[in-house]
Amino acid sequence: MKTLLKKIFQQVAQFLLRYGLGVVLIWLGLMKFKNSEALQIEQAMTQTVLFAWLLKYLTVYALSMVVAWIQIVAGILLMLKPVSRKLSTWGGAMAMLIFLAGILVFFTSGLVWQTGYGFPELSRAGHAFLKDFILFGAAAWCFSDSL
């Protein structure tokens, strides 16, 4: 009985991890088409040296569109594992890069801390970037599972 229960929970967890991550990526990508998301991206990008240079070459709205399409394509590719493991692997790699960028912003931007409180008080932006740690892990699992 214990083995059967373990197998059922593993299959449910794997399904939810892959397809839940796909839905989250697509949803986040669709949200990037809103001007308010573009402004949040601008605020995060200008606060970190790693990505501020991008705004010299792209408007914040163009950058938001690029990020949106990358997230949507990554989400779709992740969910294509039953059709193509290779495409799903690419989706996992793209997702890892997306969430790695968020983790880098988290560590390199002063935007994530509540002004005047310091560690461990996260700002609203900090809360938004905190999710990237677990989502990176989910993307890494999807990537390795698709290999």
Coordinates of C-alpha atoms in Angstrom, one line a residue:
M1 CA 0.0 0.0 0.0
K2 CA 2.8 2.4 0.9
T3 CA 4.5 1.8 -2.4
L4 CA 1.3 2.4 -4.4
L5 CA 0.6 5.6 -2.5
K6 CA 4.2 6.8 -3.1
K7 CA 3.9 6.1 -6.8
I8 CA 0.6 7.9 -7.1
F9 CA 1.9 11.0 -5.3
Q10 CA 5.0 11.0 -7.4
Q11 CA 3.0 10.9 -10.6
V12 CA 0.6 13.6 -9.5
A13 CA 3.6 15.8 -8.3
Q14 CA 5.5 15.3 -11.5
F15 CA 2.4 16.2 -13.6
L16 CA 1.7 19.3 -11.5
L17 CA 5.3 20.4 -11.4
R18 CA 5.7 20.3 -15.2
Y19 CA 2.3 21.5 -16.3
G20 CA 1.9 23.9 -13.4
L21 CA 5.2 25.5 -14.3
G22 CA 4.1 25.7 -17.9
V23 CA 0.9 27.5 -16.9
V24 CA 2.8 29.8 -14.6
L25 CA 5.2 30.7 -17.4
I26 CA 2.5 31.4 -19.9
W27 CA 0.5 33.4 -17.4
L28 CA 3.5 35.5 -16.4
G29 CA 4.3 36.0 -20.0
L30 CA 0.7 37.2 -20.8
M31 CA 0.9 39.6 -17.9
K32 CA 4.0 41.2 -19.4
F33 CA 1.8 42.7 -22.2
K34 CA 0.4 45.1 -19.6
N35 CA 2.1 48.5 -19.3
S36 CA 2.2 48.1 -15.5
E37 CA 4.4 45.0 -15.9
A38 CA 6.7 46.9 -18.2
L39 CA 7.1 49.6 -15.6
Q40 CA 8.0 47.0 -13.0
I41 CA 10.5 45.5 -15.3
E42 CA 12.1 49.0 -15.9
Q43 CA 12.3 49.6 -12.1
A44 CA 14.0 46.2 -11.6
M45 CA 16.4 46.6 -14.6
T46 CA 17.6 50.0 -13.7
Q47 CA 18.4 48.9 -10.1
T48 CA 20.9 46.2 -11.2
V49 CA 24.1 46.6 -13.2
L50 CA 23.7 43.2 -14.7
F51 CA 20.7 44.2 -16.8
A52 CA 20.6 48.0 -16.9
W53 CA 22.6 48.0 -20.2
L54 CA 19.7 46.3 -22.0
L55 CA 17.6 49.5 -21.6
K56 CA 20.2 51.4 -23.8
Y57 CA 19.2 49.2 -26.7
L58 CA 15.5 48.4 -26.1
T59 CA 12.6 50.5 -24.8
V60 CA 11.1 49.1 -21.6
Y61 CA 8.0 48.1 -23.6
A62 CA 10.1 46.3 -26.2
L63 CA 12.0 44.5 -23.5
S64 CA 8.7 43.5 -21.8
M65 CA 7.5 42.0 -25.1
V66 CA 10.7 40.0 -25.5
V67 CA 10.5 38.7 -22.0
A68 CA 6.8 37.9 -22.5
W69 CA 7.4 35.9 -25.6
I70 CA 10.3 34.0 -24.1
Q71 CA 8.1 33.0 -21.1
I72 CA 5.2 32.0 -23.3
V73 CA 7.4 29.9 -25.6
A74 CA 9.2 28.3 -22.7
G75 CA 5.9 27.4 -21.0
I76 CA 4.5 25.8 -24.2
L77 CA 7.8 23.9 -24.9
L78 CA 7.8 22.5 -21.4
M79 CA 4.3 21.1 -21.8
L80 CA 5.3 19.4 -25.1
K81 CA 7.2 16.5 -23.4
P82 CA 4.6 13.9 -24.5
V83 CA 5.2 15.0 -28.1
S84 CA 8.9 15.9 -28.0
R85 CA 11.4 15.4 -25.2
K86 CA 13.9 17.6 -27.1
L87 CA 11.5 20.6 -27.3
S88 CA 10.7 20.1 -23.7
T89 CA 14.4 20.2 -22.8
W90 CA 14.7 23.5 -24.6
G91 CA 11.7 24.8 -22.6
G92 CA 13.3 23.7 -19.4
A93 CA 16.6 25.5 -20.3
M94 CA 14.7 28.6 -21.2
A95 CA 12.7 28.5 -18.0
M96 CA 15.9 28.1 -16.0
L97 CA 17.4 31.2 -17.6
I98 CA 14.3 33.2 -17.0
F99 CA 14.3 32.3 -13.3
L100 CA 18.1 32.7 -13.0
A101 CA 17.7 36.2 -14.2
G102 CA 15.2 36.9 -11.4
I103 CA 17.5 35.4 -8.8
L104 CA 20.3 37.6 -10.0
V105 CA 18.1 40.6 -9.8
F106 CA 17.2 39.5 -6.2
F107 CA 20.8 39.4 -5.1
T108 CA 22.1 42.5 -7.0
S109 CA 19.3 45.0 -6.6
G110 CA 18.5 47.2 -3.7
L111 CA 14.9 47.1 -4.9
V112 CA 14.1 43.9 -3.0
W113 CA 14.6 45.2 0.5
Q114 CA 12.1 47.3 2.5
T115 CA 13.5 50.8 2.6
G116 CA 14.7 51.6 6.1
Y117 CA 14.4 48.1 7.5
G118 CA 17.2 46.1 5.8
F119 CA 17.4 42.3 6.0
P120 CA 15.1 40.4 6.2
E121 CA 12.3 42.8 5.4
L122 CA 11.4 42.3 1.7
S123 CA 9.7 44.9 -0.4
R124 CA 6.9 44.1 -2.8
A125 CA 9.4 43.6 -5.5
G126 CA 11.4 41.3 -3.2
H127 CA 8.3 39.2 -2.7
A128 CA 7.8 38.9 -6.4
F129 CA 11.4 37.8 -7.0
L130 CA 11.4 35.3 -4.1
K131 CA 9.3 32.9 -6.1
D132 CA 12.1 32.6 -8.7
F133 CA 14.1 30.3 -6.3
I134 CA 11.5 27.6 -6.2
L135 CA 10.5 28.1 -9.8
F136 CA 14.2 27.7 -10.9
G137 CA 14.2 24.4 -9.0
A138 CA 11.0 23.3 -10.8
A139 CA 12.5 24.3 -14.2
A140 CA 15.7 22.4 -13.4
W141 CA 13.7 19.3 -12.6
C142 CA 11.7 19.7 -15.8
F143 CA 14.9 20.1 -17.8
S144 CA 16.6 17.0 -16.3
D145 CA 13.4 15.0 -16.6
S146 CA 13.3 15.8 -20.3
L147 CA 16.9 14.8 -21.1

